[in-house]
PDB file of C-alpha atoms in Angstrom:
ATOM      1  CA  UNK S  11     -37.716  -3.220  -9.195  1.00 41.00           C
ATOM      2  CA  UNK S  12     -35.372  -6.077 -10.361  1.00 40.00           C
ATOM      3  CA  UNK S  13     -31.587  -6.209 -10.465  1.00 43.00           C
ATOM      4  CA  UNK S  14     -31.816  -5.429 -14.194  1.00 38.00           C
ATOM      5  CA  UNK S  15     -33.741  -2.236 -13.571  1.00 40.00           C
ATOM      6  CA  UNK S  16     -31.906  -1.069 -10.545  1.00 43.00           C
ATOM      7  CA  UNK S  17     -29.842   1.253 -12.752  1.00 42.00           C
ATOM      8  CA  UNK S  18     -32.407   1.737 -15.462  1.00 43.00           C
ATOM      9  CA  UNK S  19     -31.845   4.684 -17.768  1.00 39.00           C
ATOM     10  CA  UNK S  20     -35.376   5.907 -17.085  1.00 50.00           C
ATOM     11  CA  UNK S  21     -34.243   6.729 -13.490  1.00 57.00           C
ATOM     12  CA  UNK S  22     -32.693  10.122 -12.848  1.00 70.00           C
ATOM     13  CA  UNK S  23     -29.008   9.251 -12.038  1.00 60.00           C
ATOM     14  CA  UNK S  24     -28.813  12.394 -10.054  1.00 69.00           C
ATOM     15  CA  UNK S  25     -31.667  11.640  -7.728  1.00 92.00           C
ATOM     16  CA  UNK S  26     -31.038  11.136  -4.001  1.00 94.00           C
ATOM     17  CA  UNK S  27     -32.459   7.717  -4.011  1.00 95.00           C
ATOM     18  CA  UNK S  28     -30.491   6.332  -6.928  1.00 95.00           C
ATOM     19  CA  UNK S  29     -27.269   7.638  -5.634  1.00 95.00           C
ATOM     20  CA  UNK S  30     -27.767   6.230  -2.111  1.00 97.00           C
ATOM     21  CA  UNK S  31     -28.895   2.790  -3.669  1.00 97.00           C
ATOM     22  CA  UNK S  32     -25.833   2.857  -5.900  1.00 97.00           C
ATOM     23  CA  UNK S  33     -23.471   3.325  -2.958  1.00 97.00           C
ATOM     24  CA  UNK S  34     -25.225   0.760  -0.857  1.00 97.00           C
ATOM     25  CA  UNK S  35     -25.126  -1.868  -3.569  1.00 97.00           C
ATOM     26  CA  UNK S  36     -21.533  -1.018  -4.419  1.00 97.00           C
ATOM     27  CA  UNK S  37     -20.510  -1.638  -0.841  1.00 98.00           C
ATOM     28  CA  UNK S  38     -22.307  -5.027  -0.625  1.00 97.00           C
ATOM     29  CA  UNK S  39     -20.789  -6.195  -3.899  1.00 97.00           C
ATOM     30  CA  UNK S  40     -17.374  -5.109  -2.934  1.00 97.00           C
ATOM     31  CA  UNK S  41     -17.164  -6.610   0.454  1.00 97.00           C
ATOM     32  CA  UNK S  42     -18.750  -9.722  -0.799  1.00 96.00           C
ATOM     33  CA  UNK S  43     -15.789 -10.053  -3.278  1.00 96.00           C
ATOM     34  CA  UNK S  44     -13.264  -9.316  -0.593  1.00 96.00           C
ATOM     35  CA  UNK S  45     -14.673 -12.076   1.624  1.00 95.00           C
ATOM     36  CA  UNK S  46     -13.882 -14.631  -1.095  1.00 93.00           C
ATOM     37  CA  UNK S  47     -10.273 -14.239  -0.059  1.00 91.00           C
ATOM     38  CA  UNK S  48      -8.899 -14.136  -3.623  1.00 90.00           C
ATOM     39  CA  UNK S  49      -6.552 -11.065  -2.630  1.00 88.00           C
ATOM     40  CA  UNK S  50      -6.028 -11.277   1.082  1.00 86.00           C
ATOM     41  CA  UNK S  51      -2.997  -8.870   0.937  1.00 83.00           C
ATOM     42  CA  UNK S  52      -5.175  -6.007  -0.062  1.00 89.00           C
ATOM     43  CA  UNK S  53      -8.214  -6.821   2.060  1.00 93.00           C
ATOM     44  CA  UNK S  54      -7.665  -4.273   4.890  1.00 93.00           C
ATOM     45  CA  UNK S  55      -6.811  -1.241   2.730  1.00 93.00           C
ATOM     46  CA  UNK S  56      -9.792  -2.190   0.439  1.00 95.00           C
ATOM     47  CA  UNK S  57     -12.167  -2.422   3.438  1.00 96.00           C
ATOM     48  CA  UNK S  58     -10.950   0.990   4.702  1.00 96.00           C
ATOM     49  CA  UNK S  59     -11.863   2.457   1.317  1.00 96.00           C
ATOM     50  CA  UNK S  60     -15.288   0.767   1.152  1.00 97.00           C
ATOM     51  CA  UNK S  61     -16.362   1.813   4.668  1.00 98.00           C
ATOM     52  CA  UNK S  62     -15.170   5.432   3.963  1.00 97.00           C
ATOM     53  CA  UNK S  63     -17.312   5.552   0.904  1.00 97.00           C
ATOM     54  CA  UNK S  64     -20.250   3.917   2.479  1.00 98.00           C
ATOM     55  CA  UNK S  65     -20.205   6.569   5.391  1.00 97.00           C
ATOM     56  CA  UNK S  66     -20.441   9.271   2.829  1.00 96.00           C
ATOM     57  CA  UNK S  67     -23.904   7.747   1.971  1.00 97.00           C
ATOM     58  CA  UNK S  68     -24.468   7.538   5.647  1.00 97.00           C
ATOM     59  CA  UNK S  69     -23.672  11.212   6.207  1.00 96.00           C
ATOM     60  CA  UNK S  70     -26.045  12.288   3.433  1.00 96.00           C
ATOM     61  CA  UNK S  71     -28.834  10.264   4.934  1.00 96.00           C
ATOM     62  CA  UNK S  72     -28.137  11.608   8.399  1.00 96.00           C
ATOM     63  CA  UNK S  73     -28.176  15.209   7.098  1.00 96.00           C
ATOM     64  CA  UNK S  74     -31.340  14.659   5.096  1.00 94.00           C
ATOM     65  CA  UNK S  75     -34.648  15.597   6.593  1.00 94.00           C
ATOM     66  CA  UNK S  76     -36.683  12.781   8.286  1.00 94.00           C
ATOM     67  CA  UNK S  77     -37.809  10.316   5.609  1.00 92.00           C
ATOM     68  CA  UNK S  78     -41.331   9.125   5.862  1.00 89.00           C
ATOM     69  CA  UNK S  79     -42.339   5.820   4.130  1.00 84.00           C
ATOM     70  CA  UNK S  80     -45.488   5.630   1.971  1.00 78.00           C
ATOM     71  CA  UNK S  81     -46.986   2.813   3.990  1.00 75.00           C
ATOM     72  CA  UNK S  82     -47.708   2.966   7.771  1.00 70.00           C
ATOM     73  CA  UNK S  83     -46.450  -0.535   8.277  1.00 69.00           C
ATOM     74  CA  UNK S  84     -43.420  -2.074   6.696  1.00 72.00           C
ATOM     75  CA  UNK S  85     -44.244  -4.774   4.059  1.00 66.00           C
ATOM     76  CA  UNK S  86     -43.080  -8.269   4.742  1.00 68.00           C
ATOM     77  CA  UNK S  87     -39.841  -8.950   2.871  1.00 63.00           C
ATOM     78  CA  UNK S  88     -39.839 -12.684   3.728  1.00 63.00           C
ATOM     79  CA  UNK S  89     -36.799 -14.463   5.095  1.00 63.00           C
ATOM     80  CA  UNK S  90     -33.739 -12.299   5.524  1.00 68.00           C
ATOM     81  CA  UNK S  91     -30.540 -13.403   3.684  1.00 71.00           C
ATOM     82  CA  UNK S  92     -28.098 -15.167   6.021  1.00 79.00           C
ATOM     83  CA  UNK S  93     -24.880 -13.220   6.633  1.00 90.00           C
ATOM     84  CA  UNK S  94     -23.240 -16.025   8.752  1.00 93.00           C
ATOM     85  CA  UNK S  95     -21.043 -17.213   5.744  1.00 94.00           C
ATOM     86  CA  UNK S  96     -19.925 -13.632   5.163  1.00 95.00           C
ATOM     87  CA  UNK S  97     -19.103 -13.175   8.894  1.00 96.00           C
ATOM     88  CA  UNK S  98     -17.162 -16.491   9.004  1.00 96.00           C
ATOM     89  CA  UNK S  99     -15.119 -15.762   5.889  1.00 95.00           C
ATOM     90  CA  UNK S 100     -14.049 -12.457   7.259  1.00 96.00           C
ATOM     91  CA  UNK S 101     -13.200 -13.924  10.669  1.00 95.00           C
ATOM     92  CA  UNK S 102     -10.762 -16.287   8.912  1.00 94.00           C
ATOM     93  CA  UNK S 103      -9.451 -13.635   6.529  1.00 94.00           C
ATOM     94  CA  UNK S 104      -8.843 -11.019   9.212  1.00 93.00           C
ATOM     95  CA  UNK S 105      -7.408 -13.274  11.884  1.00 88.00           C
ATOM     96  CA  UNK S 106      -5.522 -12.181  14.068  1.00 82.00           C
ATOM     97  CA  UNK S 107      -6.581  -8.457  13.659  1.00 89.00           C
ATOM     98  CA  UNK S 108     -10.330  -9.160  13.756  1.00 93.00           C
ATOM     99  CA  UNK S 109     -10.782  -8.158  17.373  1.00 91.00           C
ATOM    100  CA  UNK S 110     -10.456  -4.473  18.447  1.00 90.00           C
ATOM    101  CA  UNK S 111     -11.748  -2.352  21.358  1.00 87.00           C
ATOM    102  CA  UNK S 112     -14.573   0.230  21.049  1.00 85.00           C
ATOM    103  CA  UNK S 113     -16.463   2.681  23.233  1.00 77.00           C
ATOM    104  CA  UNK S 114     -20.107   2.597  21.975  1.00 73.00           C
ATOM    105  CA  UNK S 115     -21.149   6.167  23.122  1.00 78.00           C
ATOM    106  CA  UNK S 116     -18.497   8.830  23.451  1.00 78.00           C
ATOM    107  CA  UNK S 117     -20.990  11.095  25.274  1.00 82.00           C
ATOM    108  CA  UNK S 118     -21.420   8.613  28.086  1.00 79.00           C
ATOM    109  CA  UNK S 119     -18.656   9.317  30.659  1.00 76.00           C
ATOM    110  CA  UNK S 120     -16.357   6.543  32.071  1.00 70.00           C
ATOM    111  CA  UNK S 121     -17.522   3.803  29.757  1.00 73.00           C
ATOM    112  CA  UNK S 122     -14.923   1.138  29.388  1.00 76.00           C
ATOM    113  CA  UNK S 123     -14.017  -0.058  25.926  1.00 80.00           C
ATOM    114  CA  UNK S 124     -15.569  -3.366  24.940  1.00 84.00           C
ATOM    115  CA  UNK S 125     -14.107  -6.005  22.462  1.00 88.00           C
ATOM    116  CA  UNK S 126     -15.661  -6.038  18.898  1.00 93.00           C
ATOM    117  CA  UNK S 127     -14.939  -7.847  15.859  1.00 95.00           C
ATOM    118  CA  UNK S 128     -14.659  -6.340  12.346  1.00 96.00           C
ATOM    119  CA  UNK S 129     -16.142  -9.569  10.851  1.00 97.00           C
ATOM    120  CA  UNK S 130     -19.199  -9.112  13.069  1.00 97.00           C
ATOM    121  CA  UNK S 131     -19.471  -5.383  11.944  1.00 97.00           C
ATOM    122  CA  UNK S 132     -19.326  -6.313   8.330  1.00 97.00           C
ATOM    123  CA  UNK S 133     -22.088  -8.908   8.634  1.00 97.00           C
ATOM    124  CA  UNK S 134     -24.301  -6.556  10.598  1.00 96.00           C
ATOM    125  CA  UNK S 135     -23.887  -3.641   8.227  1.00 98.00           C
ATOM    126  CA  UNK S 136     -24.445  -5.765   5.204  1.00 97.00           C
ATOM    127  CA  UNK S 137     -27.713  -7.234   6.763  1.00 96.00           C
ATOM    128  CA  UNK S 138     -29.028  -3.750   7.391  1.00 96.00           C
ATOM    129  CA  UNK S 139     -28.150  -2.528   3.811  1.00 97.00           C
ATOM    130  CA  UNK S 140     -29.600  -5.587   2.189  1.00 96.00           C
ATOM    131  CA  UNK S 141     -32.876  -5.150   4.108  1.00 94.00           C
ATOM    132  CA  UNK S 142     -33.294  -1.602   2.518  1.00 94.00           C
ATOM    133  CA  UNK S 143     -32.017  -2.771  -0.841  1.00 95.00           C
ATOM    134  CA  UNK S 144     -34.749  -5.394  -0.977  1.00 93.00           C
ATOM    135  CA  UNK S 145     -37.358  -2.646  -0.585  1.00 93.00           C
ATOM    136  CA  UNK S 146     -35.710  -0.480  -3.282  1.00 95.00           C
ATOM    137  CA  UNK S 147     -35.582  -3.409  -5.751  1.00 93.00           C
ATOM    138  CA  UNK S 148     -39.319  -3.979  -5.114  1.00 90.00           C
ATOM    139  CA  UNK S 149     -40.013  -0.369  -6.130  1.00 91.00           C
ATOM    140  CA  UNK S 150     -40.575   0.995  -2.553  1.00 91.00           C
ATOM    141  CA  UNK S 151     -38.181   3.787  -2.762  1.00 93.00           C
ATOM    142  CA  UNK S 152     -39.426   5.792   0.169  1.00 93.00           C
ATOM    143  CA  UNK S 153     -39.495   2.642   2.374  1.00 93.00           C
ATOM    144  CA  UNK S 154     -35.877   1.892   1.385  1.00 95.00           C
ATOM    145  CA  UNK S 155     -34.691   5.390   2.104  1.00 96.00           C
ATOM    146  CA  UNK S 156     -36.556   5.406   5.437  1.00 95.00           C
ATOM    147  CA  UNK S 157     -34.975   2.024   6.539  1.00 95.00           C
ATOM    148  CA  UNK S 158     -31.436   3.176   5.473  1.00 97.00           C
ATOM    149  CA  UNK S 159     -31.792   6.393   7.401  1.00 97.00           C
ATOM    150  CA  UNK S 160     -33.516   4.810  10.416  1.00 96.00           C
ATOM    151  CA  UNK S 161     -30.920   1.975  10.642  1.00 97.00           C
ATOM    152  CA  UNK S 162     -28.096   4.401   9.957  1.00 98.00           C
ATOM    153  CA  UNK S 163     -28.991   6.200  13.208  1.00 97.00           C
ATOM    154  CA  UNK S 164     -29.870   3.015  15.126  1.00 95.00           C
ATOM    155  CA  UNK S 165     -27.233   0.547  13.978  1.00 95.00           C
ATOM    156  CA  UNK S 166     -25.088   0.440  10.934  1.00 97.00           C
ATOM    157  CA  UNK S 167     -23.901   4.148  11.066  1.00 97.00           C
ATOM    158  CA  UNK S 168     -22.115   3.585  14.515  1.00 94.00           C
ATOM    159  CA  UNK S 169     -21.128   0.000  13.635  1.00 96.00           C
ATOM    160  CA  UNK S 170     -19.571   1.088  10.271  1.00 97.00           C
ATOM    161  CA  UNK S 171     -17.748   4.071  12.059  1.00 96.00           C
ATOM    162  CA  UNK S 172     -16.380   1.762  14.635  1.00 95.00           C
ATOM    163  CA  UNK S 173     -14.955  -0.619  11.964  1.00 96.00           C
ATOM    164  CA  UNK S 174     -13.677   2.233  10.081  1.00 96.00           C
ATOM    165  CA  UNK S 175     -11.595   3.587  13.085  1.00 94.00           C
ATOM    166  CA  UNK S 176     -10.269   0.200  13.586  1.00 94.00           C
ATOM    167  CA  UNK S 177      -9.195  -0.326  10.045  1.00 95.00           C
ATOM    168  CA  UNK S 178      -7.796   3.189   9.864  1.00 94.00           C
ATOM    169  CA  UNK S 179      -5.736   2.657  13.139  1.00 90.00           C
ATOM    170  CA  UNK S 180      -4.437  -0.625  11.786  1.00 88.00           C
ATOM    171  CA  UNK S 181      -3.212   0.797   8.499  1.00 89.00           C
ATOM    172  CA  UNK S 182      -1.729   3.780  10.423  1.00 88.00           C
ATOM    173  CA  UNK S 183       0.195   1.493  12.758  1.00 81.00           C
ATOM    174  CA  UNK S 184       1.788  -0.280   9.854  1.00 80.00           C
ATOM    175  CA  UNK S 185       2.444   2.882   7.679  1.00 82.00           C
ATOM    176  CA  UNK S 186       4.028   4.754  10.577  1.00 81.00           C
ATOM    177  CA  UNK S 187       6.099   1.616  11.620  1.00 75.00           C
ATOM    178  CA  UNK S 188       4.537   1.542  15.131  1.00 73.00           C
ATOM    179  CA  UNK S 189       4.048  -1.646  17.157  1.00 66.00           C
ATOM    180  CA  UNK S 190       0.418  -2.831  17.258  1.00 64.00           C
ATOM    181  CA  UNK S 191      -1.303  -4.273  20.390  1.00 53.00           C
ATOM    182  CA  UNK S 192      -2.730  -7.644  19.565  1.00 47.00           C
ATOM    183  CA  UNK S 193      -5.821  -8.694  21.627  1.00 41.00           C
ATOM    184  CA  UNK S 194      -4.424 -12.125  22.238  1.00 43.00           C
ATOM    185  CA  UNK S 195      -7.143 -14.598  23.222  1.00 44.00           C
ATOM    186  CA  UNK S 196      -9.719 -11.827  23.720  1.00 47.00           C
ATOM    187  CA  UNK S 197     -13.212 -12.968  23.501  1.00 53.00           C
ATOM    188  CA  UNK S 198     -16.001 -10.608  22.520  1.00 50.00           C
ATOM    189  CA  UNK S 199     -18.467 -12.227  24.858  1.00 52.00           C
ATOM    190  CA  UNK S 200     -16.358 -11.245  27.827  1.00 53.00           C
ATOM    191  CA  UNK S 201     -17.057  -8.151  29.955  1.00 53.00           C
ATOM    192  CA  UNK S 202     -13.599  -6.530  30.271  1.00 47.00           C
ATOM    193  CA  UNK S 203     -12.565  -3.331  31.835  1.00 50.00           C
ATOM    194  CA  UNK S 204      -9.989  -0.991  30.334  1.00 44.00           C
ATOM    195  CA  UNK S 205      -7.290  -2.472  32.538  1.00 48.00           C
ATOM    196  CA  UNK S 206      -8.175  -5.964  31.615  1.00 46.00           C
ATOM    197  CA  UNK S 207      -8.076  -5.032  27.916  1.00 41.00           C
ATOM    198  CA  UNK S 208      -4.570  -3.565  28.416  1.00 40.00           C
ATOM    199  CA  UNK S 209      -3.348  -6.653  30.326  1.00 42.00           C
ATOM    200  CA  UNK S 210      -4.718  -8.915  27.557  1.00 39.00           C
ATOM    201  CA  UNK S 211      -2.837  -7.077  24.905  1.00 37.00           C
ATOM    202  CA  UNK S 212       0.341  -8.487  23.520  1.00 32.00           C
ATOM    203  CA  UNK S 213       2.739  -6.949  20.995  1.00 35.00           C
ATOM    204  CA  UNK S 214       2.745  -7.664  17.297  1.00 36.00           C
ATOM    205  CA  UNK S 215       5.500  -5.862  15.331  1.00 32.00           C
ATOM    206  CA  UNK S 216       4.403  -3.828  12.269  1.00 39.00           C
ATOM    207  CA  UNK S 217       6.599  -5.960  10.008  1.00 41.00           C
ATOM    208  CA  UNK S 218       4.558  -9.022  10.892  1.00 40.00           C
ATOM    209  CA  UNK S 219       1.409  -7.314   9.652  1.00 46.00           C
ATOM    210  CA  UNK S 220       2.775  -5.315   6.639  1.00 49.00           C
ATOM    211  CA  UNK S 221       2.929  -8.354   4.336  1.00 52.00           C
ATOM    212  CA  UNK S 222      -0.595  -9.750   5.091  1.00 49.00           C
ATOM    213  CA  UNK S 223      -2.106  -6.205   4.784  1.00 51.00           C
ATOM    214  CA  UNK S 224      -0.448  -5.649   1.376  1.00 49.00           C
ATOM    215  CA  UNK S 225       1.154  -2.402   2.656  1.00 49.00           C
ATOM    216  CA  UNK S 226       4.733  -3.355   1.628  1.00 48.00           C
ATOM    217  CA  UNK S 227       7.796  -4.264   3.760  1.00 46.00           C
ATOM    218  CA  UNK S 228       8.417  -2.258   6.775  1.00 40.00           C
ATOM    219  CA  UNK S 229      11.979  -1.108   7.363  1.00 41.00           C
TER     220      UNK S 229
END
């Protein structure tokens, strides 16, 4: 299935597969445009919206019964598209708010938060979604849906959820005129305890972020 036939009129627009594929493609196209940096002031609110919409598709996949692909072994898709450029563009665009802290599994007690990057999350999610979209465009609908469902549970669902929480928190800090802790010099390769994260955090006043985030001037 080519790009031209992705939204062909012969397909039922109300079908589950078409709707999920539309949401996946919409997310990829949208974040790729944001990464160009043409409108940096609206990047964070726009990403908040895009992740929210993508996770609706994820929720539908998660609530759906287990999807079984037509073929026993996944067909070879060839080389994966490189997401490093996307990652690097977002790292520059989101600095210094790229790094945040996250607890991977809320059901595992006493797990210390670890540093993550929104730019890494975006690249990882897009990589997973592109993989399924390649199957969909090749006409392997069940394979695409299986991959999107499987990777939602195993990777992109939790990754997108974590990024959404970070973006929502960031926007809330600015809108509520609350100081925001900046992870000054924090490296995502470091193993840091909660105390170390707290010690590493500096203070960035909301008015310093309101302009770059396109949220208006904070009084």
